[in-house]
Short mmCIF file of C-alpha atoms and ligand atoms in Angstrom, two decimals:
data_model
loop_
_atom_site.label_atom_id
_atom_site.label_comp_id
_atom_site.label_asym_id
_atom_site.label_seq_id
_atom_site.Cartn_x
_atom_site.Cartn_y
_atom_site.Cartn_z
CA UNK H 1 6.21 9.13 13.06
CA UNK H 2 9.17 11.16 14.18
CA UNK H 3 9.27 13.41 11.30
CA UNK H 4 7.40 16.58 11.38
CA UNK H 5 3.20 16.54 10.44
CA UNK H 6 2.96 16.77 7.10
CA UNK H 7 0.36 19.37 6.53
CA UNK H 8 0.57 19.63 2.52
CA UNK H 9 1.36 17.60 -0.03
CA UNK H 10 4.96 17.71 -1.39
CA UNK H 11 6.19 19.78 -4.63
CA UNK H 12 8.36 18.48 -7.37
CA UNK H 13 9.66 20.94 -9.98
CA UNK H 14 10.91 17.80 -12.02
CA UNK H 15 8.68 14.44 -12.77
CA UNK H 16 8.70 12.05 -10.47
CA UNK H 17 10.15 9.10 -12.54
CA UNK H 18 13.25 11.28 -12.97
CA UNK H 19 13.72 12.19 -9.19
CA UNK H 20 13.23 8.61 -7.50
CA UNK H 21 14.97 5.82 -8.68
CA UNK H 22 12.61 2.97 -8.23
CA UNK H 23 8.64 3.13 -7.74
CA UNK H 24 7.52 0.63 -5.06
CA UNK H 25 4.08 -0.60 -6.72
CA UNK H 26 1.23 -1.83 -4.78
CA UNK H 27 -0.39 -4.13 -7.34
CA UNK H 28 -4.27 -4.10 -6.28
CA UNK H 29 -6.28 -0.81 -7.26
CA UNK H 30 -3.12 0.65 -8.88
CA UNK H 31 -1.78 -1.97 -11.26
CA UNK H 32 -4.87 -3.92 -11.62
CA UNK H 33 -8.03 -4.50 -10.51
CA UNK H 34 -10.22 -7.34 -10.42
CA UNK H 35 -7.78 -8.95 -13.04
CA UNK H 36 -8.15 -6.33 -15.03
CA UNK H 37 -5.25 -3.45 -15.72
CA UNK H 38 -6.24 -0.03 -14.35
CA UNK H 39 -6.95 3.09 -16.79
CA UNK H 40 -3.38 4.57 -17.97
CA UNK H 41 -0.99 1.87 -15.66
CA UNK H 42 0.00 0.35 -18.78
CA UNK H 43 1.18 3.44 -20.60
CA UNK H 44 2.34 5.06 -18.09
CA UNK H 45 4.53 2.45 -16.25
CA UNK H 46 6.31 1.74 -19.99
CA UNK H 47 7.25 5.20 -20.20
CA UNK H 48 8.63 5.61 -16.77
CA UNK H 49 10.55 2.18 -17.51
CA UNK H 50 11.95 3.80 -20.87
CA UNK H 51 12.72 6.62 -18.81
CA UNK H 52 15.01 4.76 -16.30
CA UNK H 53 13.13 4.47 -13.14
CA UNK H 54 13.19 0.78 -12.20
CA UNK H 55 9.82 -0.65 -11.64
CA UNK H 56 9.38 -2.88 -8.15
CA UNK H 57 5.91 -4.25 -7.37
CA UNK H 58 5.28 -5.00 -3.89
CA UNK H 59 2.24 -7.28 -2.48
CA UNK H 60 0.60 -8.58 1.02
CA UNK H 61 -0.77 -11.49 -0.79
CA UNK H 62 0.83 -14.21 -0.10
CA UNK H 63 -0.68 -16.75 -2.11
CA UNK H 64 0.85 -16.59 -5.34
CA UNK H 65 4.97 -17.05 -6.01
CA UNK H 66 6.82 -13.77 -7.49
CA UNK H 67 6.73 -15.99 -11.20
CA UNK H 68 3.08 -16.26 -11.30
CA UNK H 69 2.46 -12.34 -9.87
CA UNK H 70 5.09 -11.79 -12.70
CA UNK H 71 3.70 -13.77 -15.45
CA UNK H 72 0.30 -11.78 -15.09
CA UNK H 73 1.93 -8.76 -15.26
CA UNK H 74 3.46 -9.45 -18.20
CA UNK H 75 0.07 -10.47 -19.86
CA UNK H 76 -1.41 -7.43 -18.82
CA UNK H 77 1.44 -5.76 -20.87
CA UNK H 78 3.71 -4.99 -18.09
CA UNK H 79 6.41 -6.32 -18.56
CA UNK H 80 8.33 -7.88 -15.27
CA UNK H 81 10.05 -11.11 -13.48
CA UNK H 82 10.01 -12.82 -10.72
CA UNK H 83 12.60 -10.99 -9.26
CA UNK H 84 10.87 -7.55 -9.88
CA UNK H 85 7.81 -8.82 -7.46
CA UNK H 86 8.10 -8.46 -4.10
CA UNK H 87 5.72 -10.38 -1.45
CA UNK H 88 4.85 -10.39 2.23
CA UNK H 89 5.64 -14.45 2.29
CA UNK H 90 9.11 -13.30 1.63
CA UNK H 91 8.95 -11.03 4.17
CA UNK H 92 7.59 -13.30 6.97
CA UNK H 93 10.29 -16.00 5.57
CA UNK H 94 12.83 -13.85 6.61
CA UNK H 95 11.50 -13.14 9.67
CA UNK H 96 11.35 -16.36 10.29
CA UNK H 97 14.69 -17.16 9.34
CA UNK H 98 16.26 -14.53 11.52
CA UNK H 99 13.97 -15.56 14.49
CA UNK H 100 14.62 -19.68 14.68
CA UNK H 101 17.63 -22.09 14.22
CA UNK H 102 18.58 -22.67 10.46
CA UNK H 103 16.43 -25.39 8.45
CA UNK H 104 13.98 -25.33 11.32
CA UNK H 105 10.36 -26.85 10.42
CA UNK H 106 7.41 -24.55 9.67
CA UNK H 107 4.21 -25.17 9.84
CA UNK H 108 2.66 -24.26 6.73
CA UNK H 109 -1.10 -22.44 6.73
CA UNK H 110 -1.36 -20.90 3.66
CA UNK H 111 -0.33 -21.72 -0.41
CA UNK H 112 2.31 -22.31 -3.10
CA UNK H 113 3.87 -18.56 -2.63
CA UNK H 114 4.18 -18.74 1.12
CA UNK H 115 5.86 -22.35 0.53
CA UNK H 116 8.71 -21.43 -1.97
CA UNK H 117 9.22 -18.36 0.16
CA UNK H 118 10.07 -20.44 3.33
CA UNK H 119 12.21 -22.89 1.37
CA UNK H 120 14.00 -20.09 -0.55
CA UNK H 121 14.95 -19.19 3.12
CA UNK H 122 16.25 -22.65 3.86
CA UNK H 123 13.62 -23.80 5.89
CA UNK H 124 11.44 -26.74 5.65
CA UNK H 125 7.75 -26.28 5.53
CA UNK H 126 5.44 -29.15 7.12
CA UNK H 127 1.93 -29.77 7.42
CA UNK H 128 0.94 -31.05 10.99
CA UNK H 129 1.28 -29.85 14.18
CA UNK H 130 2.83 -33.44 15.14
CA UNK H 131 5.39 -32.78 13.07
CA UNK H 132 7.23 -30.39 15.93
CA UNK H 133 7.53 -27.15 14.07
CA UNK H 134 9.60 -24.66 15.25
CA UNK H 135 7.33 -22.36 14.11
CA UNK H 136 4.14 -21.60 12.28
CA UNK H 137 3.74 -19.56 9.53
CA UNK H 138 0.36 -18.24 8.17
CA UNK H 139 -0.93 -16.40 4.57
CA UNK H 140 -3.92 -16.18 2.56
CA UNK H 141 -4.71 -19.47 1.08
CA UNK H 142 -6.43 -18.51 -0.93
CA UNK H 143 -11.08 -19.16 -1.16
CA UNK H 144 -11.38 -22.56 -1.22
CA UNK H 145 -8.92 -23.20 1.73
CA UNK H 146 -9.58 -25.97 3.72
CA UNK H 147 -10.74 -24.89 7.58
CA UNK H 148 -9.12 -27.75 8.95
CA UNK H 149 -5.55 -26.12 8.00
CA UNK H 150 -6.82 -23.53 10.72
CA UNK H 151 -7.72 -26.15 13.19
CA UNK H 152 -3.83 -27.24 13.13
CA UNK H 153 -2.56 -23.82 13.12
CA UNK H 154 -4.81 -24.00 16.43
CA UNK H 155 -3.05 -26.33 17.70
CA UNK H 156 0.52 -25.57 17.48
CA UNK H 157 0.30 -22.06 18.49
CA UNK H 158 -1.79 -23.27 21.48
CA UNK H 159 0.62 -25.78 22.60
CA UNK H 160 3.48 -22.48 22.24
CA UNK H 161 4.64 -22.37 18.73
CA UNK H 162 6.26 -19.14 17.85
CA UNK H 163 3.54 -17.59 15.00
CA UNK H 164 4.23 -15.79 12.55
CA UNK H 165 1.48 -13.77 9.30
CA UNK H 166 2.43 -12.90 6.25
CA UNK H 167 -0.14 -9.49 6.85
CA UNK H 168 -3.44 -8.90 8.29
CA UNK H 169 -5.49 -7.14 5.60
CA UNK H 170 -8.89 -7.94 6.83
CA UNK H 171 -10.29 -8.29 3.40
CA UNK H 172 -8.91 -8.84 -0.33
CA UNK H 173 -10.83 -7.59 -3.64
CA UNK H 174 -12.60 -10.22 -5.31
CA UNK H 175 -14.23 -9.73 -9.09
CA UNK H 176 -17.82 -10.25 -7.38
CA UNK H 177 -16.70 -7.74 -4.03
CA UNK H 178 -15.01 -7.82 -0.96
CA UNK H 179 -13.98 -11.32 0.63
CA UNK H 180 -12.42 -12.07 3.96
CA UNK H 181 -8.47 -11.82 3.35
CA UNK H 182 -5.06 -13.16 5.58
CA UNK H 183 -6.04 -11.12 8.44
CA UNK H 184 -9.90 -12.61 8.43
CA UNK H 185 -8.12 -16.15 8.91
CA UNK H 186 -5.64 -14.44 12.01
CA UNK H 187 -8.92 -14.05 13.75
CA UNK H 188 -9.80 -17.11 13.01
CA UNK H 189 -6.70 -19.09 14.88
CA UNK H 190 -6.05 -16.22 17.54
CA UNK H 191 -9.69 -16.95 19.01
CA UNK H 192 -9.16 -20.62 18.63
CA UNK H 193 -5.68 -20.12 20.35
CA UNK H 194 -5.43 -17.02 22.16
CA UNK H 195 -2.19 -16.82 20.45
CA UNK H 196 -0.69 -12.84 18.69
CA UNK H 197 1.37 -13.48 15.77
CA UNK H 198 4.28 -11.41 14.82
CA UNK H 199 3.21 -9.75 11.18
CA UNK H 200 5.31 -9.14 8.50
CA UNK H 201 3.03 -7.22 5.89
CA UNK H 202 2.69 -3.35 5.28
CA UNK H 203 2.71 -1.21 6.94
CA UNK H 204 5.17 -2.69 8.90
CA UNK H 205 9.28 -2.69 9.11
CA UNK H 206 10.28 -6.40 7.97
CA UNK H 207 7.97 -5.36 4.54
CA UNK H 208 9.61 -2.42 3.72
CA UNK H 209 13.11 -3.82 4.66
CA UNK H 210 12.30 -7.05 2.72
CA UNK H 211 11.84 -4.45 -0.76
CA UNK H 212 14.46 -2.55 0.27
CA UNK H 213 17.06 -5.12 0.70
CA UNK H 214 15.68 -6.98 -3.02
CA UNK H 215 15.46 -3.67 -5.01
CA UNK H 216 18.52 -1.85 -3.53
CA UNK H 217 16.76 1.33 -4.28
CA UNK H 218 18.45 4.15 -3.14
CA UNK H 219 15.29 6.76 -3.75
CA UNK H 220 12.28 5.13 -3.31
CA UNK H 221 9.02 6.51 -4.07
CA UNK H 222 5.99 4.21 -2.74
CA UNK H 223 3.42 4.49 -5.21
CA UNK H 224 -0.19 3.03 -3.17
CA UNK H 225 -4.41 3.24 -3.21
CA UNK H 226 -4.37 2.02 0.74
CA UNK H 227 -3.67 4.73 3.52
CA UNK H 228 -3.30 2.26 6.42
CA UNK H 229 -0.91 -0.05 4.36
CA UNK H 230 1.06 1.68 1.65
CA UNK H 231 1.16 5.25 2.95
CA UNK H 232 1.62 4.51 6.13
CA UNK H 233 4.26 1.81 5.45
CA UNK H 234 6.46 4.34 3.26
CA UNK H 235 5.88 7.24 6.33
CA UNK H 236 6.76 4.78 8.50
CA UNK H 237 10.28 3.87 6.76
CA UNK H 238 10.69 7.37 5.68
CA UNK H 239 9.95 6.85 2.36
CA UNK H 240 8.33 9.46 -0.08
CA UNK H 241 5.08 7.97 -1.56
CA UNK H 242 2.49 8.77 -4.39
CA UNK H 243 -1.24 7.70 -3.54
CA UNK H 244 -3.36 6.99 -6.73
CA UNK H 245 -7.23 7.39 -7.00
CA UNK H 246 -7.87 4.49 -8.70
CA UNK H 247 -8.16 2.24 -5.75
CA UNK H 248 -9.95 2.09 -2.58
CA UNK H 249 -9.20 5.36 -1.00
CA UNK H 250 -11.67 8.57 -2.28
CA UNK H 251 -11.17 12.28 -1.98
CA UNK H 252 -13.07 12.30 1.20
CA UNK H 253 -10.65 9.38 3.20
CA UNK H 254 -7.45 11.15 1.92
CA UNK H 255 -8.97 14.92 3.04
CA UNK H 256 -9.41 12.89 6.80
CA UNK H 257 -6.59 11.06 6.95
CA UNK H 258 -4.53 10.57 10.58
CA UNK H 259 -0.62 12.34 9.61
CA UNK H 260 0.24 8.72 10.00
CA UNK H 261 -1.62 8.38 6.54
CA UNK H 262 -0.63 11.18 4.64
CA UNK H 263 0.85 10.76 1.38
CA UNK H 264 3.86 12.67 -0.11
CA UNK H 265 2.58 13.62 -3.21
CA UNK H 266 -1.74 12.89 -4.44
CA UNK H 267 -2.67 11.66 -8.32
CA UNK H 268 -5.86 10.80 -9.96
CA UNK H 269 -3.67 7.73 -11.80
CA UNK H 270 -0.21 6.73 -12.67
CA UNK H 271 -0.26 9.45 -15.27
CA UNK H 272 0.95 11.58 -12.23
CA UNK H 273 4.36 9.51 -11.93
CA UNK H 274 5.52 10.89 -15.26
CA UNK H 275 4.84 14.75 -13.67
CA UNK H 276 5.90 17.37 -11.29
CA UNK H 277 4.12 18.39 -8.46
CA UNK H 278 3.21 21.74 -7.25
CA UNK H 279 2.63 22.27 -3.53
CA UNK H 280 0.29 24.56 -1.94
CA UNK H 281 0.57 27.58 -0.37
CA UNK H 282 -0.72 29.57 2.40
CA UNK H 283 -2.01 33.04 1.96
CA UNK H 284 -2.66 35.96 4.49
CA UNK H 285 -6.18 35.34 5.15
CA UNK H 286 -5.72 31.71 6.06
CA UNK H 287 -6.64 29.92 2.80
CA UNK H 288 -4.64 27.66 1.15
CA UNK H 289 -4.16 27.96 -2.99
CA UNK H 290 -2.45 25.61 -5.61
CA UNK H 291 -2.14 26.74 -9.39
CA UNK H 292 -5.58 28.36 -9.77
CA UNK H 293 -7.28 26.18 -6.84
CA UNK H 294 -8.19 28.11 -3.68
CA UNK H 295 -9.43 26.76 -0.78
CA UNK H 296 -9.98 27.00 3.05
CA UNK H 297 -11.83 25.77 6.28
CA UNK H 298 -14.95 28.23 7.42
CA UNK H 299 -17.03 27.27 10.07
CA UNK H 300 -15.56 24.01 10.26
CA UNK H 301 -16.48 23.52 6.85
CA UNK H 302 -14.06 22.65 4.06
CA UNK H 303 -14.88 24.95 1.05
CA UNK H 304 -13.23 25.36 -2.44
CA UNK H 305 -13.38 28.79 -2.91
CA UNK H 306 -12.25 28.53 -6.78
CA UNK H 307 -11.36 25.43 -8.78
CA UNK H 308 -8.35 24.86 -11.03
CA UNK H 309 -10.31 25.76 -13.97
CA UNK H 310 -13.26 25.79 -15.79
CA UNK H 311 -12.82 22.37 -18.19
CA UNK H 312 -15.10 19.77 -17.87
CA UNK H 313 -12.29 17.09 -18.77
CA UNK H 314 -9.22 15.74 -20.08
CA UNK H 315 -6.09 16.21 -18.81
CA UNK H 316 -6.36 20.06 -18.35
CA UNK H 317 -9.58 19.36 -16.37
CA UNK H 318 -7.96 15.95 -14.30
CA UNK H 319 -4.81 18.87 -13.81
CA UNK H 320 -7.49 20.94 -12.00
CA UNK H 321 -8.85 18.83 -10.66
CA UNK H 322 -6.07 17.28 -8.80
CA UNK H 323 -5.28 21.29 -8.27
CA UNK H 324 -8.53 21.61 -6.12
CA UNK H 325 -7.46 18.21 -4.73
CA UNK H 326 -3.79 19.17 -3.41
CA UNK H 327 -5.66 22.93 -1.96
CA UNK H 328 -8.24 20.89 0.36
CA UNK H 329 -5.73 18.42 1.74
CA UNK H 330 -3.66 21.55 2.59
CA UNK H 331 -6.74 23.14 4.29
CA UNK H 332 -8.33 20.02 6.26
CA UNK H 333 -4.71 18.57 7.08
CA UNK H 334 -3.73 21.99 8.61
CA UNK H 335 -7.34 22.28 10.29
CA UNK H 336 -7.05 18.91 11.39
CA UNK H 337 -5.20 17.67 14.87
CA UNK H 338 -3.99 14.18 14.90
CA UNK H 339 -7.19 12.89 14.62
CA UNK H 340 -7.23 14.16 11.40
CA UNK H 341 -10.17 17.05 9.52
CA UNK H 342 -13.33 15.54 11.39
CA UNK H 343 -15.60 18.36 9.84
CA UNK H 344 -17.77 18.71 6.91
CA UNK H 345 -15.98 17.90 3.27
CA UNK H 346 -18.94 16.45 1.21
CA UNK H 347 -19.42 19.71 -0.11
CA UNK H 348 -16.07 20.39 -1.08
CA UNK H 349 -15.23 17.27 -2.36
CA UNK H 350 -18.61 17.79 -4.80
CA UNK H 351 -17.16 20.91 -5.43
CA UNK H 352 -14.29 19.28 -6.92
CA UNK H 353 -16.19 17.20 -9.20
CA UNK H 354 -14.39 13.52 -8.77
MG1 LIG D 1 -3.82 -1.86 -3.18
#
């Protein structure tokens, strides 16, 4: 990151739907979840929409087309179209394109949205290794794909075929738990072929120029539950970004993370898109305080000194809440070197009541 470390999270007089243009969505644990639409994604997403911001959701998963990412949303009662979904098998289709000589032959490992992604592009996906690909081209194929599609992936990239993966997210949320996901089936061909694919997914650059270049947006705000893939894609293409609770990250990652991970602004939900944002401060005595939240690091122990208030819900209590929230990031980020806050925040984050 060549910017300076952020040590606190950023401040917003006005709500964020009115500043940025266009909210980059992660779909999984901010959207949805387990096919199901998170708690206040629906309301809130229509109301930034009616409000102007134009809504882009962006995806590793490879598997399904933009249409059929699309047409769920729109059952979930968000309303959106294919071109309003971006994936990481358009990403690595570009890539590709760039990379090899026009309608050159891919060797497909993966499904249907990986497939119209690389003919989209103009090139022309096959199935073999025999068939002399140019290159090979790997996504998640979804559970019940066959291992033998690995076995030819083998092959190719063995014999030298330029390889290319849509991502490398070990793992991918399932309704029953966690299952292996793109970057589980990597592992699977690099130790059958020693190979290292180029990777297209977040957090990395041909992602975030792929949404870039299909949104036009001109003030993007990333809005993500994963520090390693949505927060650290948006730092990395210095892009402002909103990380929601209501995924896979918890109060006690975000209060660790590396600067690499921090996110530009911290909300319990997407109810904090249609908000401003205070940030910190620093006091004298070396304690950090946001709205009525106070808190500090003493004896390499994060403490809240005082909470936002004294509610034991609803939106004054999630307002304190995030409060408390915003005033221990400040503390443990400034505490912490680039290793990030490596001492004691159970306490704290009990404190905090989430
Ligand atoms: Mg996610």
């Amino acid at each position: 990151m060549t910017e300076k470390v952020r040590t606190v999270t950023g401040s917003s007089e006005e709500r964020l739907d009115a500043v940025y243009d266009t909210a980059l969505l992660d779909l999984d644990g901010v959207v949805y979840a387990g096919g199901e639409a998170v708690a206040h994604a629906v309301d809130s997403l229509a109301t930034a929409r009616e409000g102007g911001m134009h809504l882009a959701y962006v995806t590793n998963n490879a598997l399904r087309p933009p249409s059929a990412v699309a047409a769920h949303l729109s059952e979930l009662g968000v309303p959106a179209d294919a071109s309003d979904v971006i994936t990481s098998a358009q990403a690595v289709a570009r890539l590709i394109a760039d990379e090899q000589p026009e309608g050159a032959r891919v060797l497909l490992i993966g499904g249907e949205g990986l497939r119209q992604a690389l003919v989209e592009r103009g090139l022309v996906p096959v199935d073999s290794a025999d068939d002399e690909p140019a290159a090979v081209a790997q996504g998640y194929g979804g559970p019940d794909f066959p291992w033998s599609r690995f076995a030819e992936a083998g092959y190719a990239v063995r014999a030298g075929v330029p390889w290319y993966a849509s991502n490398t997210d070990l793992t991918i949320p399932s309704g029953r738990g966690i299952a292996p996901g793109n970057g589980a089936a990597v592992e699977v061909v690099r130790i059958a072929s020693g190979g290292e694919p180029k990777v297209a997914g977040k957090p990395l650059p041909p992602m975030h120029r792929e949404t870039i270049l299909r949104t036009g947006a001109k003030r993007p705000l990333v809005v993500g539950d994963r520090l390693d893939t949505d927060i650290e894609g948006a730092n990395a293409g210095g892009v402002d970004s909103l990380l929601v609770l209501t995924g896979v990250t918890d109060a006690v990652a975000l209060l660790r993370a590396v600067p690499e991970h921090r996110p530009t602004y911290v909300g319990r939900d997407l109810r904090e898109l249609l908000v401003g944002h205070e940030a910190p401060r620093a006091e004298n005595d070396g304690a950090w305080v946001c709205g009525r939240a106070r808190a500090r690091v003493r004896d390499g122990e994060l403490v809240l000194e005082r909470n936002g208030a004294d509610t034991g819900g609803g939106a004054e209590g999630d307002g304190a809440m995030l409060d408390g929230l915003r005033a221990l990031c400040a503390a443990a980020w400034s505490a912490g070197g680039e290793r990030g806050f490596d001492g004691e925040v159970a306490g704290a984050v009990k404190s905090l009541g989430v």
